[in-house]
Coordinates of C-alpha atoms in Angstrom, one line a residue:
X1 CA 104.0 96.8 64.5
X2 CA 105.8 96.6 61.0
X3 CA 105.0 100.2 58.7
X4 CA 103.6 102.1 61.9
X5 CA 105.7 105.5 62.9
X6 CA 103.3 105.2 66.0
X7 CA 100.5 102.8 67.1
X8 CA 97.8 102.7 64.7
X9 CA 99.1 105.1 61.8
X10 CA 100.8 103.4 59.5
X11 CA 103.0 104.8 56.8
X12 CA 103.4 101.6 54.6
X13 CA 101.3 98.4 54.0
X14 CA 102.6 95.7 55.5
X15 CA 102.2 92.5 57.0
X16 CA 104.0 90.9 60.2
X17 CA 103.4 86.9 59.5
X18 CA 106.3 84.9 61.4
X19 CA 106.7 83.8 64.9
X20 CA 109.8 84.5 67.0
X21 CA 111.0 81.9 68.9
X22 CA 110.0 82.9 72.2
X23 CA 106.0 83.5 70.7
X24 CA 106.1 80.2 69.0
X25 CA 107.2 78.0 72.7
X26 CA 104.6 80.1 74.2
X27 CA 102.2 79.6 71.6
X28 CA 102.7 75.6 72.0
X29 CA 101.9 75.6 75.7
X30 CA 99.0 77.9 75.1
X31 CA 97.3 75.5 72.4
X32 CA 97.2 72.8 75.0
X33 CA 94.2 74.7 76.5
X34 CA 92.4 76.5 73.6
X35 CA 89.6 74.5 74.0
X36 CA 89.2 75.2 77.3
X37 CA 89.9 79.0 76.7
X38 CA 87.5 79.1 73.7
X39 CA 84.2 77.3 75.7
X40 CA 85.1 80.6 78.7
X41 CA 85.1 82.9 76.1
X42 CA 81.9 81.6 74.4
X43 CA 80.1 81.6 77.6
X44 CA 81.2 84.8 78.8
X45 CA 80.8 86.5 75.0
X46 CA 76.9 85.1 75.2
X47 CA 76.3 86.5 78.9
X48 CA 77.4 89.8 77.3
X49 CA 75.6 89.7 74.8
X50 CA 72.5 88.4 76.8
X51 CA 73.2 91.7 79.9
X52 CA 73.6 94.5 76.8
X53 CA 71.0 96.4 74.8
X54 CA 71.3 94.5 71.5
X55 CA 71.4 98.0 69.8
X56 CA 74.7 98.4 71.2
X57 CA 76.2 95.4 69.7
X58 CA 77.6 94.8 66.9
X59 CA 76.1 92.0 65.5
X60 CA 77.1 88.4 64.9
X61 CA 77.0 87.5 61.1
X62 CA 78.2 84.2 60.6
X63 CA 77.5 81.5 58.1
X64 CA 75.4 78.3 60.1
X65 CA 78.0 75.8 61.4
X66 CA 80.5 78.0 62.5
X67 CA 80.9 79.7 66.2
X68 CA 82.1 82.7 67.5
X69 CA 85.5 82.9 69.2
X70 CA 85.0 85.9 71.0
X71 CA 88.7 87.1 70.9
X72 CA 87.2 90.7 71.6
X73 CA 84.2 91.9 72.9
X74 CA 82.8 95.1 71.2
X75 CA 80.1 97.5 72.2
X76 CA 78.8 100.6 69.7
X77 CA 78.1 103.8 71.5
X78 CA 77.5 107.2 70.2
X79 CA 79.3 108.8 73.7
X80 CA 82.4 106.2 73.0
X81 CA 84.6 108.5 74.6
X82 CA 82.3 109.9 77.7
X83 CA 81.7 106.0 77.9
X84 CA 85.2 104.9 78.4
X85 CA 86.2 108.2 80.6
X86 CA 82.8 106.8 82.7
X87 CA 84.5 103.2 82.9
X88 CA 87.8 104.8 83.6
X89 CA 86.5 106.7 86.8
X90 CA 85.3 102.7 88.3
X91 CA 88.9 101.3 87.4
X92 CA 87.5 99.7 84.4
X93 CA 89.9 99.7 81.6
X94 CA 88.5 99.3 78.0
X95 CA 90.5 99.9 74.7
X96 CA 90.0 101.4 71.2
X97 CA 91.1 99.3 68.6
X98 CA 91.2 100.3 65.2
X99 CA 90.3 104.7 66.1
X100 CA 91.3 105.6 62.6
X101 CA 90.0 103.7 59.5
X102 CA 92.4 102.0 57.3
X103 CA 91.5 104.3 54.0
X104 CA 92.8 107.3 56.4
X105 CA 96.0 105.7 57.3
X106 CA 99.1 107.3 55.8
X107 CA 100.2 104.2 53.7
X108 CA 96.9 104.0 51.9
X109 CA 96.8 107.4 50.9
X110 CA 99.8 107.0 49.3
X111 CA 98.2 104.4 46.6
X112 CA 97.5 106.5 43.8
X113 CA 95.5 104.3 41.9
X114 CA 93.1 103.2 44.7
X115 CA 92.4 106.7 45.6
X116 CA 91.6 105.2 49.2
X117 CA 91.9 109.1 50.9
X118 CA 89.1 110.3 48.8
X119 CA 86.4 107.7 48.9
X120 CA 84.1 107.6 51.3
X121 CA 83.3 104.8 53.7
X122 CA 80.8 106.0 56.3
X123 CA 80.3 102.2 58.3
X124 CA 84.1 102.2 58.8
X125 CA 84.2 105.7 59.7
X126 CA 81.6 105.5 62.1
X127 CA 82.6 102.5 63.3
X128 CA 86.0 104.0 64.5
X129 CA 84.0 106.7 66.3
X130 CA 81.4 104.4 68.0
X131 CA 83.5 101.0 69.0
X132 CA 85.1 100.3 72.7
X133 CA 86.4 96.6 73.4
X134 CA 85.2 95.9 76.7
X135 CA 87.2 93.9 79.3
X136 CA 87.2 90.3 78.1
X137 CA 89.5 87.5 78.8
X138 CA 89.0 83.9 80.1
X139 CA 89.7 84.0 84.1
X140 CA 87.8 87.4 84.4
X141 CA 86.4 87.3 87.4
X142 CA 82.6 86.8 87.6
X143 CA 82.1 89.9 90.0
X144 CA 84.3 92.1 87.5
X145 CA 82.2 90.7 84.5
X146 CA 79.1 91.9 86.7
X147 CA 81.0 95.2 87.4
X148 CA 81.5 95.7 83.8
X149 CA 78.0 94.8 82.6
X150 CA 76.2 96.9 85.2
X151 CA 78.7 100.1 84.4
X152 CA 78.5 99.6 80.6
X153 CA 74.5 99.7 81.0
X154 CA 74.5 102.5 83.3
X155 CA 76.8 104.7 80.9
X156 CA 75.8 103.2 77.1

């Protein structure tokens, strides 16, 4: 990403807001299937939500008439690293998205007038230690979904 020296370590505040031609071409094709893909994600998201203890889920806080897009499916665990190891032992991939809160990034520690580095953001800090993204994509076989949910409920 722009402004990063290594993944999730931002040295400079930055954005990336343009598509390369190949990305635009791929997106043009993918957009034709967007409604079907969204429906699959929503169905799978509801299945995951119904199968995992609600205490371990990030609550959906959505205004009425808005539906969740389920780009990712994220759980919370006090023992996130152990859960990740147990899933890996079962050959289930999981990811830690955003392992470091924004205010700990070097890019934001440089902004003197904001003094991000000295503020305390307990919700962000806890989330960065607890969140784990589970395998979640259209076309994920039902058997794989069942195994993921079984292992998460066993080890979370």
